[in-house]
């Protein structure tokens, strides 16, 4: 079962990905500069991103040595 990490600075919030982040996750992972570094994880469609987000939520546990987190700009609540 997943868990929720939530950290904040003055300008940013760091949290687990949410289903609402699927569109921007797909867009960002398809950008050439990102895709070049993470070619095995390019999410070509919003549906692929949604599936990935749901998978990460289902396998995340507090004791894991890794976590997949989103960075949110607080001024416009945009996942960056």
mmCIF file with all atom_site columns, N, CA and C in Angstrom:
data_model
loop_
_atom_site.group_PDB
_atom_site.id
_atom_site.type_symbol
_atom_site.label_atom_id
_atom_site.label_alt_id
_atom_site.label_comp_id
_atom_site.label_asym_id
_atom_site.label_entity_id
_atom_site.label_seq_id
_atom_site.pdbx_PDB_ins_code
_atom_site.Cartn_x
_atom_site.Cartn_y
_atom_site.Cartn_z
_atom_site.occupancy
_atom_site.B_iso_or_equiv
_atom_site.pdbx_formal_charge
_atom_site.auth_seq_id
_atom_site.auth_comp_id
_atom_site.auth_asym_id
_atom_site.auth_atom_id
_atom_site.pdbx_PDB_model_num
ATOM 1   N N  . UNK A 1 1  ? 0.842  -1.187 0.000   1.00 0.00 ? 1  UNK A N  1
ATOM 2   C CA . UNK A 1 1  ? 0.000  0.000  0.000   1.00 0.00 ? 1  UNK A CA 1
ATOM 3   C C  . UNK A 1 1  ? 0.876  1.235  0.000   1.00 0.00 ? 1  UNK A C  1
ATOM 4   N N  . UNK A 1 2  ? 0.474  2.256  -0.727  1.00 0.00 ? 2  UNK A N  1
ATOM 5   C CA . UNK A 1 2  ? 1.247  3.479  -0.839  1.00 0.00 ? 2  UNK A CA 1
ATOM 6   C C  . UNK A 1 2  ? 1.186  4.316  0.421   1.00 0.00 ? 2  UNK A C  1
ATOM 7   N N  . UNK A 1 3  ? 1.997  5.334  0.449   1.00 0.00 ? 3  UNK A N  1
ATOM 8   C CA . UNK A 1 3  ? 2.007  6.267  1.562   1.00 0.00 ? 3  UNK A CA 1
ATOM 9   C C  . UNK A 1 3  ? 2.230  7.655  0.990   1.00 0.00 ? 3  UNK A C  1
ATOM 10  N N  . UNK A 1 4  ? 2.116  8.660  1.812   1.00 0.00 ? 4  UNK A N  1
ATOM 11  C CA . UNK A 1 4  ? 2.193  10.020 1.315   1.00 0.00 ? 4  UNK A CA 1
ATOM 12  C C  . UNK A 1 4  ? 3.356  10.783 1.950   1.00 0.00 ? 4  UNK A C  1
ATOM 13  N N  . UNK A 1 5  ? 4.289  11.210 1.113   1.00 0.00 ? 5  UNK A N  1
ATOM 14  C CA . UNK A 1 5  ? 5.346  12.132 1.533   1.00 0.00 ? 5  UNK A CA 1
ATOM 15  C C  . UNK A 1 5  ? 4.906  13.519 1.107   1.00 0.00 ? 5  UNK A C  1
ATOM 16  N N  . UNK A 1 6  ? 5.107  14.480 1.948   1.00 0.00 ? 6  UNK A N  1
ATOM 17  C CA . UNK A 1 6  ? 4.722  15.853 1.620   1.00 0.00 ? 6  UNK A CA 1
ATOM 18  C C  . UNK A 1 6  ? 5.735  16.784 2.280   1.00 0.00 ? 6  UNK A C  1
ATOM 19  N N  . UNK A 1 7  ? 6.552  17.443 1.461   1.00 0.00 ? 7  UNK A N  1
ATOM 20  C CA . UNK A 1 7  ? 7.532  18.406 1.950   1.00 0.00 ? 7  UNK A CA 1
ATOM 21  C C  . UNK A 1 7  ? 7.262  19.742 1.279   1.00 0.00 ? 7  UNK A C  1
ATOM 22  N N  . UNK A 1 8  ? 7.534  20.828 1.979   1.00 0.00 ? 8  UNK A N  1
ATOM 23  C CA . UNK A 1 8  ? 7.302  22.148 1.397   1.00 0.00 ? 8  UNK A CA 1
ATOM 24  C C  . UNK A 1 8  ? 8.443  23.086 1.706   1.00 0.00 ? 8  UNK A C  1
ATOM 25  N N  . UNK A 1 9  ? 8.721  23.950 0.724   1.00 0.00 ? 9  UNK A N  1
ATOM 26  C CA . UNK A 1 9  ? 9.601  25.093 0.917   1.00 0.00 ? 9  UNK A CA 1
ATOM 27  C C  . UNK A 1 9  ? 8.727  26.326 0.674   1.00 0.00 ? 9  UNK A C  1
ATOM 28  N N  . UNK A 1 10 ? 9.333  27.481 0.675   1.00 0.00 ? 10 UNK A N  1
ATOM 29  C CA . UNK A 1 10 ? 8.565  28.698 0.427   1.00 0.00 ? 10 UNK A CA 1
ATOM 30  C C  . UNK A 1 10 ? 7.915  28.678 -0.953  1.00 0.00 ? 10 UNK A C  1
ATOM 31  N N  . UNK A 1 11 ? 8.617  28.145 -1.958  1.00 0.00 ? 11 UNK A N  1
ATOM 32  C CA . UNK A 1 11 ? 8.113  28.193 -3.329  1.00 0.00 ? 11 UNK A CA 1
ATOM 33  C C  . UNK A 1 11 ? 7.672  26.852 -3.891  1.00 0.00 ? 11 UNK A C  1
ATOM 34  N N  . UNK A 1 12 ? 8.114  25.734 -3.290  1.00 0.00 ? 12 UNK A N  1
ATOM 35  C CA . UNK A 1 12 ? 7.866  24.418 -3.876  1.00 0.00 ? 12 UNK A CA 1
ATOM 36  C C  . UNK A 1 12 ? 7.218  23.464 -2.892  1.00 0.00 ? 12 UNK A C  1
ATOM 37  N N  . UNK A 1 13 ? 6.533  22.482 -3.453  1.00 0.00 ? 13 UNK A N  1
ATOM 38  C CA . UNK A 1 13 ? 5.979  21.384 -2.677  1.00 0.00 ? 13 UNK A CA 1
ATOM 39  C C  . UNK A 1 13 ? 6.493  20.095 -3.327  1.00 0.00 ? 13 UNK A C  1
ATOM 40  N N  . UNK A 1 14 ? 6.898  19.142 -2.530  1.00 0.00 ? 14 UNK A N  1
ATOM 41  C CA . UNK A 1 14 ? 7.360  17.851 -3.031  1.00 0.00 ? 14 UNK A CA 1
ATOM 42  C C  . UNK A 1 14 ? 6.439  16.790 -2.448  1.00 0.00 ? 14 UNK A C  1
ATOM 43  N N  . UNK A 1 15 ? 5.848  16.016 -3.355  1.00 0.00 ? 15 UNK A N  1
ATOM 44  C CA . UNK A 1 15 ? 4.860  15.019 -2.934  1.00 0.00 ? 15 UNK A CA 1
ATOM 45  C C  . UNK A 1 15 ? 4.842  13.893 -3.963  1.00 0.00 ? 15 UNK A C  1
ATOM 46  N N  . UNK A 1 16 ? 4.143  12.834 -3.631  1.00 0.00 ? 16 UNK A N  1
ATOM 47  C CA . UNK A 1 16 ? 3.952  11.772 -4.590  1.00 0.00 ? 16 UNK A CA 1
ATOM 48  C C  . UNK A 1 16 ? 3.121  12.251 -5.764  1.00 0.00 ? 16 UNK A C  1
ATOM 49  N N  . UNK A 1 17 ? 3.310  11.625 -6.910  1.00 0.00 ? 17 UNK A N  1
ATOM 50  C CA . UNK A 1 17 ? 2.502  11.970 -8.079  1.00 0.00 ? 17 UNK A CA 1
ATOM 51  C C  . UNK A 1 17 ? 1.045  11.628 -7.816  1.00 0.00 ? 17 UNK A C  1
ATOM 52  N N  . UNK A 1 18 ? 0.152  12.431 -8.368  1.00 0.00 ? 18 UNK A N  1
ATOM 53  C CA . UNK A 1 18 ? -1.284 12.208 -8.292  1.00 0.00 ? 18 UNK A CA 1
ATOM 54  C C  . UNK A 1 18 ? -1.813 12.014 -9.710  1.00 0.00 ? 18 UNK A C  1
ATOM 55  N N  . UNK A 1 19 ? -2.971 11.398 -9.831  1.00 0.00 ? 19 UNK A N  1
ATOM 56  C CA . UNK A 1 19 ? -3.554 11.148 -11.141 1.00 0.00 ? 19 UNK A CA 1
ATOM 57  C C  . UNK A 1 19 ? -3.680 12.429 -11.964 1.00 0.00 ? 19 UNK A C  1
ATOM 58  N N  . UNK A 1 20 ? -3.936 13.544 -11.309 1.00 0.00 ? 20 UNK A N  1
ATOM 59  C CA . UNK A 1 20 ? -4.076 14.828 -12.009 1.00 0.00 ? 20 UNK A CA 1
ATOM 60  C C  . UNK A 1 20 ? -2.769 15.285 -12.664 1.00 0.00 ? 20 UNK A C  1
ATOM 61  N N  . UNK A 1 21 ? -1.648 14.670 -12.296 1.00 0.00 ? 21 UNK A N  1
ATOM 62  C CA . UNK A 1 21 ? -0.342 15.028 -12.859 1.00 0.00 ? 21 UNK A CA 1
ATOM 63  C C  . UNK A 1 21 ? -0.036 14.279 -14.154 1.00 0.00 ? 21 UNK A C  1
ATOM 64  N N  . UNK A 1 22 ? -0.921 13.406 -14.603 1.00 0.00 ? 22 UNK A N  1
ATOM 65  C CA . UNK A 1 22 ? -0.630 12.541 -15.746 1.00 0.00 ? 22 UNK A CA 1
ATOM 66  C C  . UNK A 1 22 ? -0.312 13.326 -17.016 1.00 0.00 ? 22 UNK A C  1
ATOM 67  N N  . UNK A 1 23 ? -1.071 14.347 -17.305 1.00 0.00 ? 23 UNK A N  1
ATOM 68  C CA . UNK A 1 23 ? -0.847 15.108 -18.540 1.00 0.00 ? 23 UNK A CA 1
ATOM 69  C C  . UNK A 1 23 ? 0.533  15.760 -18.549 1.00 0.00 ? 23 UNK A C  1
ATOM 70  N N  . UNK A 1 24 ? 0.880  16.431 -17.482 1.00 0.00 ? 24 UNK A N  1
ATOM 71  C CA . UNK A 1 24 ? 2.178  17.110 -17.434 1.00 0.00 ? 24 UNK A CA 1
ATOM 72  C C  . UNK A 1 24 ? 3.326  16.103 -17.317 1.00 0.00 ? 24 UNK A C  1
ATOM 73  N N  . UNK A 1 25 ? 3.102  14.977 -16.655 1.00 0.00 ? 25 UNK A N  1
ATOM 74  C CA . UNK A 1 25 ? 4.143  13.940 -16.571 1.00 0.00 ? 25 UNK A CA 1
ATOM 75  C C  . UNK A 1 25 ? 4.441  13.388 -17.962 1.00 0.00 ? 25 UNK A C  1
ATOM 76  N N  . UNK A 1 26 ? 3.411  13.174 -18.744 1.00 0.00 ? 26 UNK A N  1
ATOM 77  C CA . UNK A 1 26 ? 3.590  12.703 -20.119 1.00 0.00 ? 26 UNK A CA 1
ATOM 78  C C  . UNK A 1 26 ? 4.334  13.742 -20.945 1.00 0.00 ? 26 UNK A C  1
ATOM 79  N N  . UNK A 1 27 ? 3.912  14.977 -20.847 1.00 0.00 ? 27 UNK A N  1
ATOM 80  C CA . UNK A 1 27 ? 4.570  16.056 -21.592 1.00 0.00 ? 27 UNK A CA 1
ATOM 81  C C  . UNK A 1 27 ? 6.044  16.176 -21.207 1.00 0.00 ? 27 UNK A C  1
ATOM 82  N N  . UNK A 1 28 ? 6.307  16.250 -19.907 1.00 0.00 ? 28 UNK A N  1
ATOM 83  C CA . UNK A 1 28 ? 7.691  16.427 -19.449 1.00 0.00 ? 28 UNK A CA 1
ATOM 84  C C  . UNK A 1 28 ? 8.570  15.246 -19.816 1.00 0.00 ? 28 UNK A C  1
ATOM 85  N N  . UNK A 1 29 ? 8.080  14.027 -19.680 1.00 0.00 ? 29 UNK A N  1
ATOM 86  C CA . UNK A 1 29 ? 8.925  12.871 -19.966 1.00 0.00 ? 29 UNK A CA 1
ATOM 87  C C  . UNK A 1 29 ? 9.195  12.714 -21.459 1.00 0.00 ? 29 UNK A C  1
ATOM 88  N N  . UNK A 1 30 ? 8.370  13.322 -22.293 1.00 0.00 ? 30 UNK A N  1
ATOM 89  C CA . UNK A 1 30 ? 8.556  13.249 -23.747 1.00 0.00 ? 30 UNK A CA 1
ATOM 90  C C  . UNK A 1 30 ? 9.460  14.350 -24.289 1.00 0.00 ? 30 UNK A C  1
ATOM 91  N N  . UNK A 1 31 ? 9.797  15.324 -23.476 1.00 0.00 ? 31 UNK A N  1
ATOM 92  C CA . UNK A 1 31 ? 10.679 16.399 -23.931 1.00 0.00 ? 31 UNK A CA 1
ATOM 93  C C  . UNK A 1 31 ? 12.052 15.815 -24.242 1.00 0.00 ? 31 UNK A C  1
ATOM 94  N N  . UNK A 1 32 ? 12.665 16.212 -25.333 1.00 0.00 ? 32 UNK A N  1
ATOM 95  C CA . UNK A 1 32 ? 13.943 15.610 -25.753 1.00 0.00 ? 32 UNK A CA 1
ATOM 96  C C  . UNK A 1 32 ? 15.034 15.610 -24.684 1.00 0.00 ? 32 UNK A C  1
ATOM 97  N N  . UNK A 1 33 ? 15.149 16.690 -23.919 1.00 0.00 ? 33 UNK A N  1
ATOM 98  C CA . UNK A 1 33 ? 16.206 16.735 -22.909 1.00 0.00 ? 33 UNK A CA 1
ATOM 99  C C  . UNK A 1 33 ? 15.970 15.729 -21.787 1.00 0.00 ? 33 UNK A C  1
ATOM 100 N N  . UNK A 1 34 ? 14.721 15.472 -21.457 1.00 0.00 ? 34 UNK A N  1
ATOM 101 C CA . UNK A 1 34 ? 14.383 14.493 -20.428 1.00 0.00 ? 34 UNK A CA 1
ATOM 102 C C  . UNK A 1 34 ? 14.435 13.086 -21.009 1.00 0.00 ? 34 UNK A C  1
ATOM 103 N N  . UNK A 1 35 ? 13.840 12.904 -22.177 1.00 0.00 ? 35 UNK A N  1
ATOM 104 C CA . UNK A 1 35 ? 13.796 11.587 -22.815 1.00 0.00 ? 35 UNK A CA 1
ATOM 105 C C  . UNK A 1 35 ? 15.190 11.047 -23.073 1.00 0.00 ? 35 UNK A C  1
ATOM 106 N N  . UNK A 1 36 ? 16.117 11.911 -23.385 1.00 0.00 ? 36 UNK A N  1
ATOM 107 C CA . UNK A 1 36 ? 17.505 11.489 -23.623 1.00 0.00 ? 36 UNK A CA 1
ATOM 108 C C  . UNK A 1 36 ? 18.110 10.836 -22.378 1.00 0.00 ? 36 UNK A C  1
ATOM 109 N N  . UNK A 1 37 ? 17.823 11.400 -21.221 1.00 0.00 ? 37 UNK A N  1
ATOM 110 C CA . UNK A 1 37 ? 18.390 10.893 -19.962 1.00 0.00 ? 37 UNK A CA 1
ATOM 111 C C  . UNK A 1 37 ? 17.593 9.727  -19.388 1.00 0.00 ? 37 UNK A C  1
ATOM 112 N N  . UNK A 1 38 ? 16.324 9.630  -19.747 1.00 0.00 ? 38 UNK A N  1
ATOM 113 C CA . UNK A 1 38 ? 15.459 8.595  -19.180 1.00 0.00 ? 38 UNK A CA 1
ATOM 114 C C  . UNK A 1 38 ? 14.732 7.852  -20.288 1.00 0.00 ? 38 UNK A C  1
ATOM 115 N N  . UNK A 1 39 ? 15.463 7.397  -21.285 1.00 0.00 ? 39 UNK A N  1
ATOM 116 C CA . UNK A 1 39 ? 14.851 6.816  -22.477 1.00 0.00 ? 39 UNK A CA 1
ATOM 117 C C  . UNK A 1 39 ? 13.990 5.590  -22.184 1.00 0.00 ? 39 UNK A C  1
ATOM 118 N N  . UNK A 1 40 ? 14.261 4.902  -21.081 1.00 0.00 ? 40 UNK A N  1
ATOM 119 C CA . UNK A 1 40 ? 13.462 3.720  -20.743 1.00 0.00 ? 40 UNK A CA 1
ATOM 120 C C  . UNK A 1 40 ? 12.162 4.076  -20.031 1.00 0.00 ? 40 UNK A C  1
ATOM 121 N N  . UNK A 1 41 ? 11.927 5.365  -19.812 1.00 0.00 ? 41 UNK A N  1
ATOM 122 C CA . UNK A 1 41 ? 10.742 5.773  -19.075 1.00 0.00 ? 41 UNK A CA 1
ATOM 123 C C  . UNK A 1 41 ? 9.979  6.902  -19.747 1.00 0.00 ? 41 UNK A C  1
ATOM 124 N N  . UNK A 1 42 ? 10.022 6.988  -21.060 1.00 0.00 ? 42 UNK A N  1
ATOM 125 C CA . UNK A 1 42 ? 9.257  8.021  -21.759 1.00 0.00 ? 42 UNK A CA 1
ATOM 126 C C  . UNK A 1 42 ? 7.790  7.606  -21.753 1.00 0.00 ? 42 UNK A C  1
ATOM 127 N N  . UNK A 1 43 ? 6.962  8.477  -21.223 1.00 0.00 ? 43 UNK A N  1
ATOM 128 C CA . UNK A 1 43 ? 5.517  8.243  -21.156 1.00 0.00 ? 43 UNK A CA 1
ATOM 129 C C  . UNK A 1 43 ? 4.897  9.001  -22.313 1.00 0.00 ? 43 UNK A C  1
ATOM 130 N N  . UNK A 1 44 ? 4.563  8.300  -23.382 1.00 0.00 ? 44 UNK A N  1
ATOM 131 C CA . UNK A 1 44 ? 4.155  8.940  -24.630 1.00 0.00 ? 44 UNK A CA 1
ATOM 132 C C  . UNK A 1 44 ? 2.745  9.507  -24.604 1.00 0.00 ? 44 UNK A C  1
ATOM 133 N N  . UNK A 1 45 ? 1.896  8.974  -23.759 1.00 0.00 ? 45 UNK A N  1
ATOM 134 C CA . UNK A 1 45 ? 0.513  9.439  -23.706 1.00 0.00 ? 45 UNK A CA 1
ATOM 135 C C  . UNK A 1 45 ? 0.108  9.712  -22.260 1.00 0.00 ? 45 UNK A C  1
ATOM 136 N N  . UNK A 1 46 ? -0.963 10.451 -22.121 1.00 0.00 ? 46 UNK A N  1
ATOM 137 C CA . UNK A 1 46 ? -1.495 10.713 -20.787 1.00 0.00 ? 46 UNK A CA 1
ATOM 138 C C  . UNK A 1 46 ? -1.940 9.408  -20.123 1.00 0.00 ? 46 UNK A C  1
ATOM 139 N N  . UNK A 1 47 ? -2.467 8.478  -20.923 1.00 0.00 ? 47 UNK A N  1
ATOM 140 C CA . UNK A 1 47 ? -2.903 7.182  -20.385 1.00 0.00 ? 47 UNK A CA 1
ATOM 141 C C  . UNK A 1 47 ? -1.712 6.381  -19.853 1.00 0.00 ? 47 UNK A C  1
ATOM 142 N N  . UNK A 1 48 ? -0.573 6.401  -20.579 1.00 0.00 ? 48 UNK A N  1
ATOM 143 C CA . UNK A 1 48 ? 0.629  5.722  -20.084 1.00 0.00 ? 48 UNK A CA 1
ATOM 144 C C  . UNK A 1 48 ? 1.086  6.346  -18.772 1.00 0.00 ? 48 UNK A C  1
ATOM 145 N N  . UNK A 1 49 ? 1.053  7.672  -18.713 1.00 0.00 ? 49 UNK A N  1
ATOM 146 C CA . UNK A 1 49 ? 1.468  8.366  -17.494 1.00 0.00 ? 49 UNK A CA 1
ATOM 147 C C  . UNK A 1 49 ? 0.544  8.032  -16.333 1.00 0.00 ? 49 UNK A C  1
ATOM 148 N N  . UNK A 1 50 ? -0.746 7.971  -16.591 1.00 0.00 ? 50 UNK A N  1
ATOM 149 C CA . UNK A 1 50 ? -1.704 7.625  -15.543 1.00 0.00 ? 50 UNK A CA 1
ATOM 150 C C  . UNK A 1 50 ? -1.432 6.217  -15.022 1.00 0.00 ? 50 UNK A C  1
ATOM 151 N N  . UNK A 1 51 ? -1.192 5.275  -15.920 1.00 0.00 ? 51 UNK A N  1
ATOM 152 C CA . UNK A 1 51 ? -0.861 3.915  -15.501 1.00 0.00 ? 51 UNK A CA 1
ATOM 153 C C  . UNK A 1 51 ? 0.405  3.872  -14.672 1.00 0.00 ? 51 UNK A C  1
ATOM 154 N N  . UNK A 1 52 ? 1.408  4.643  -15.075 1.00 0.00 ? 52 UNK A N  1
ATOM 155 C CA . UNK A 1 52 ? 2.671  4.700  -14.328 1.00 0.00 ? 52 UNK A CA 1
ATOM 156 C C  . UNK A 1 52 ? 2.453  5.290  -12.936 1.00 0.00 ? 52 UNK A C  1
ATOM 157 N N  . UNK A 1 53 ? 1.676  6.376  -12.863 1.00 0.00 ? 53 UNK A N  1
ATOM 158 C CA . UNK A 1 53 ? 1.386  6.994  -11.564 1.00 0.00 ? 53 UNK A CA 1
ATOM 159 C C  . UNK A 1 53 ? 0.655  6.012  -10.657 1.00 0.00 ? 53 UNK A C  1
ATOM 160 N N  . UNK A 1 54 ? -0.333 5.321  -11.182 1.00 0.00 ? 54 UNK A N  1
ATOM 161 C CA . UNK A 1 54 ? -1.071 4.346  -10.377 1.00 0.00 ? 54 UNK A CA 1
ATOM 162 C C  . UNK A 1 54 ? -0.155 3.215  -9.927  1.00 0.00 ? 54 UNK A C  1
ATOM 163 N N  . UNK A 1 55 ? 0.743  2.773  -10.796 1.00 0.00 ? 55 UNK A N  1
ATOM 164 C CA . UNK A 1 55 ? 1.689  1.720  -10.421 1.00 0.00 ? 55 UNK A CA 1
ATOM 165 C C  . UNK A 1 55 ? 2.616  2.195  -9.307  1.00 0.00 ? 55 UNK A C  1
ATOM 166 N N  . UNK A 1 56 ? 3.192  3.419  -9.450  1.00 0.00 ? 56 UNK A N  1
ATOM 167 C CA . UNK A 1 56 ? 4.111  3.902  -8.417  1.00 0.00 ? 56 UNK A CA 1
ATOM 168 C C  . UNK A 1 56 ? 3.412  4.019  -7.073  1.00 0.00 ? 56 UNK A C  1
ATOM 169 N N  . UNK A 1 57 ? 2.151  4.443  -7.087  1.00 0.00 ? 57 UNK A N  1
ATOM 170 C CA . UNK A 1 57 ? 1.399  4.547  -5.842  1.00 0.00 ? 57 UNK A CA 1
ATOM 171 C C  . UNK A 1 57 ? 1.154  3.171  -5.216  1.00 0.00 ? 57 UNK A C  1
ATOM 172 N N  . UNK A 1 58 ? 0.981  2.158  -6.056  1.00 0.00 ? 58 UNK A N  1
ATOM 173 C CA . UNK A 1 58 ? 0.678  0.826  -5.528  1.00 0.00 ? 58 UNK A CA 1
ATOM 174 C C  . UNK A 1 58 ? 1.903  0.111  -4.967  1.00 0.00 ? 58 UNK A C  1
ATOM 175 N N  . UNK A 1 59 ? 3.105  0.497  -5.411  1.00 0.00 ? 59 UNK A N  1
ATOM 176 C CA . UNK A 1 59 ? 4.308  -0.211 -4.958  1.00 0.00 ? 59 UNK A CA 1
ATOM 177 C C  . UNK A 1 59 ? 5.144  0.584  -3.959  1.00 0.00 ? 59 UNK A C  1
ATOM 178 N N  . UNK A 1 60 ? 4.784  1.826  -3.680  1.00 0.00 ? 60 UNK A N  1
ATOM 179 C CA . UNK A 1 60 ? 5.556  2.652  -2.754  1.00 0.00 ? 60 UNK A CA 1
ATOM 180 C C  . UNK A 1 60 ? 5.298  2.253  -1.312  1.00 0.00 ? 60 UNK A C  1
ATOM 181 N N  . UNK A 1 61 ? 6.375  2.093  -0.581  1.00 0.00 ? 61 UNK A N  1
ATOM 182 C CA . UNK A 1 61 ? 6.302  1.789  0.842   1.00 0.00 ? 61 UNK A CA 1
ATOM 183 C C  . UNK A 1 61 ? 7.318  2.636  1.576   1.00 0.00 ? 61 UNK A C  1
ATOM 184 N N  . UNK A 1 62 ? 7.003  3.028  2.778   1.00 0.00 ? 62 UNK A N  1
ATOM 185 C CA . UNK A 1 62 ? 7.854  3.917  3.560   1.00 0.00 ? 62 UNK A CA 1
ATOM 186 C C  . UNK A 1 62 ? 9.265  3.353  3.747   1.00 0.00 ? 62 UNK A C  1
ATOM 187 N N  . UNK A 1 63 ? 9.425  2.046  3.774   1.00 0.00 ? 63 UNK A N  1
ATOM 188 C CA . UNK A 1 63 ? 10.737 1.450  3.985   1.00 0.00 ? 63 UNK A CA 1
ATOM 189 C C  . UNK A 1 63 ? 11.581 1.301  2.725   1.00 0.00 ? 63 UNK A C  1
ATOM 190 N N  . UNK A 1 64 ? 11.017 1.630  1.568   1.00 0.00 ? 64 UNK A N  1
ATOM 191 C CA . UNK A 1 64 ? 11.766 1.496  0.318   1.00 0.00 ? 64 UNK A CA 1
ATOM 192 C C  . UNK A 1 64 ? 12.897 2.514  0.248   1.00 0.00 ? 64 UNK A C  1
ATOM 193 N N  . UNK A 1 65 ? 14.024 2.119  -0.354  1.00 0.00 ? 65 UNK A N  1
ATOM 194 C CA . UNK A 1 65 ? 15.157 3.052  -0.491  1.00 0.00 ? 65 UNK A CA 1
ATOM 195 C C  . UNK A 1 65 ? 14.970 4.031  -1.645  1.00 0.00 ? 65 UNK A C  1
ATOM 196 N N  . UNK A 1 66 ? 13.844 4.001  -2.322  1.00 0.00 ? 66 UNK A N  1
ATOM 197 C CA . UNK A 1 66 ? 13.566 4.913  -3.433  1.00 0.00 ? 66 UNK A CA 1
ATOM 198 C C  . UNK A 1 66 ? 12.137 5.425  -3.325  1.00 0.00 ? 66 UNK A C  1
ATOM 199 N N  . UNK A 1 67 ? 11.918 6.580  -3.867  1.00 0.00 ? 67 UNK A N  1
ATOM 200 C CA . UNK A 1 67 ? 10.573 7.146  -3.940  1.00 0.00 ? 67 UNK A CA 1
ATOM 201 C C  . UNK A 1 67 ? 10.470 7.939  -5.231  1.00 0.00 ? 67 UNK A C  1
ATOM 202 N N  . UNK A 1 68 ? 9.303  7.987  -5.805  1.00 0.00 ? 68 UNK A N  1
ATOM 203 C CA . UNK A 1 68 ? 9.032  8.774  -7.004  1.00 0.00 ? 68 UNK A CA 1
ATOM 204 C C  . UNK A 1 68 ? 8.198  9.963  -6.557  1.00 0.00 ? 68 UNK A C  1
ATOM 205 N N  . UNK A 1 69 ? 8.763  11.154 -6.695  1.00 0.00 ? 69 UNK A N  1
ATOM 206 C CA . UNK A 1 69 ? 8.105  12.345 -6.170  1.00 0.00 ? 69 UNK A CA 1
ATOM 207 C C  . UNK A 1 69 ? 7.950  13.411 -7.245  1.00 0.00 ? 69 UNK A C  1
ATOM 208 N N  . UNK A 1 70 ? 6.901  14.170 -7.132  1.00 0.00 ? 70 UNK A N  1
ATOM 209 C CA . UNK A 1 70 ? 6.632  15.293 -8.036  1.00 0.00 ? 70 UNK A CA 1
ATOM 210 C C  . UNK A 1 70 ? 7.049  16.578 -7.342  1.00 0.00 ? 70 UNK A C  1
ATOM 211 N N  . UNK A 1 71 ? 7.518  17.518 -8.127  1.00 0.00 ? 71 UNK A N  1
ATOM 212 C CA . UNK A 1 71 ? 7.854  18.857 -7.626  1.00 0.00 ? 71 UNK A CA 1
ATOM 213 C C  . UNK A 1 71 ? 6.784  19.807 -8.155  1.00 0.00 ? 71 UNK A C  1
ATOM 214 N N  . UNK A 1 72 ? 6.136  20.493 -7.235  1.00 0.00 ? 72 UNK A N  1
ATOM 215 C CA . UNK A 1 72 ? 5.025  21.376 -7.573  1.00 0.00 ? 72 UNK A CA 1
ATOM 216 C C  . UNK A 1 72 ? 5.411  22.817 -7.262  1.00 0.00 ? 72 UNK A C  1
ATOM 217 N N  . UNK A 1 73 ? 5.236  23.692 -8.235  1.00 0.00 ? 73 UNK A N  1
ATOM 218 C CA . UNK A 1 73 ? 5.460  25.123 -8.023  1.00 0.00 ? 73 UNK A CA 1
ATOM 219 C C  . UNK A 1 73 ? 4.213  25.671 -7.336  1.00 0.00 ? 73 UNK A C  1
ATOM 220 N N  . UNK A 1 74 ? 4.376  26.204 -6.140  1.00 0.00 ? 74 UNK A N  1
ATOM 221 C CA . UNK A 1 74 ? 3.231  26.634 -5.350  1.00 0.00 ? 74 UNK A CA 1
ATOM 222 C C  . UNK A 1 74 ? 2.508  27.848 -5.935  1.00 0.00 ? 74 UNK A C  1
ATOM 223 N N  . UNK A 1 75 ? 3.213  28.709 -6.652  1.00 0.00 ? 75 UNK A N  1
ATOM 224 C CA . UNK A 1 75 ? 2.588  29.929 -7.157  1.00 0.00 ? 75 UNK A CA 1
ATOM 225 C C  . UNK A 1 75 ? 1.426  29.639 -8.115  1.00 0.00 ? 75 UNK A C  1
ATOM 226 N N  . UNK A 1 76 ? 1.513  28.520 -8.856  1.00 0.00 ? 76 UNK A N  1
ATOM 227 C CA . UNK A 1 76 ? 0.429  28.175 -9.782  1.00 0.00 ? 76 UNK A CA 1
ATOM 228 C C  . UNK A 1 76 ? 0.003  26.713 -9.674  1.00 0.00 ? 76 UNK A C  1
ATOM 229 N N  . UNK A 1 77 ? 0.506  26.034 -8.651  1.00 0.00 ? 77 UNK A N  1
ATOM 230 C CA . UNK A 1 77 ? 0.172  24.618 -8.413  1.00 0.00 ? 77 UNK A CA 1
ATOM 231 C C  . UNK A 1 77 ? 0.515  23.723 -9.619  1.00 0.00 ? 77 UNK A C  1
ATOM 232 N N  . UNK A 1 78 ? 1.584  24.097 -10.348 1.00 0.00 ? 78 UNK A N  1
ATOM 233 C CA . UNK A 1 78 ? 1.982  23.372 -11.551 1.00 0.00 ? 78 UNK A CA 1
ATOM 234 C C  . UNK A 1 78 ? 3.065  22.345 -11.225 1.00 0.00 ? 78 UNK A C  1
ATOM 235 N N  . UNK A 1 79 ? 2.861  21.134 -11.701 1.00 0.00 ? 79 UNK A N  1
ATOM 236 C CA . UNK A 1 79 ? 3.866  20.076 -11.578 1.00 0.00 ? 79 UNK A CA 1
ATOM 237 C C  . UNK A 1 79 ? 4.978  20.391 -12.561 1.00 0.00 ? 79 UNK A C  1
ATOM 238 N N  . UNK A 1 80 ? 6.194  20.530 -12.050 1.00 0.00 ? 80 UNK A N  1
ATOM 239 C CA . UNK A 1 80 ? 7.316  20.866 -12.927 1.00 0.00 ? 80 UNK A CA 1
ATOM 240 C C  . UNK A 1 80 ? 8.327  19.748 -12.957 1.00 0.00 ? 80 UNK A C  1
#
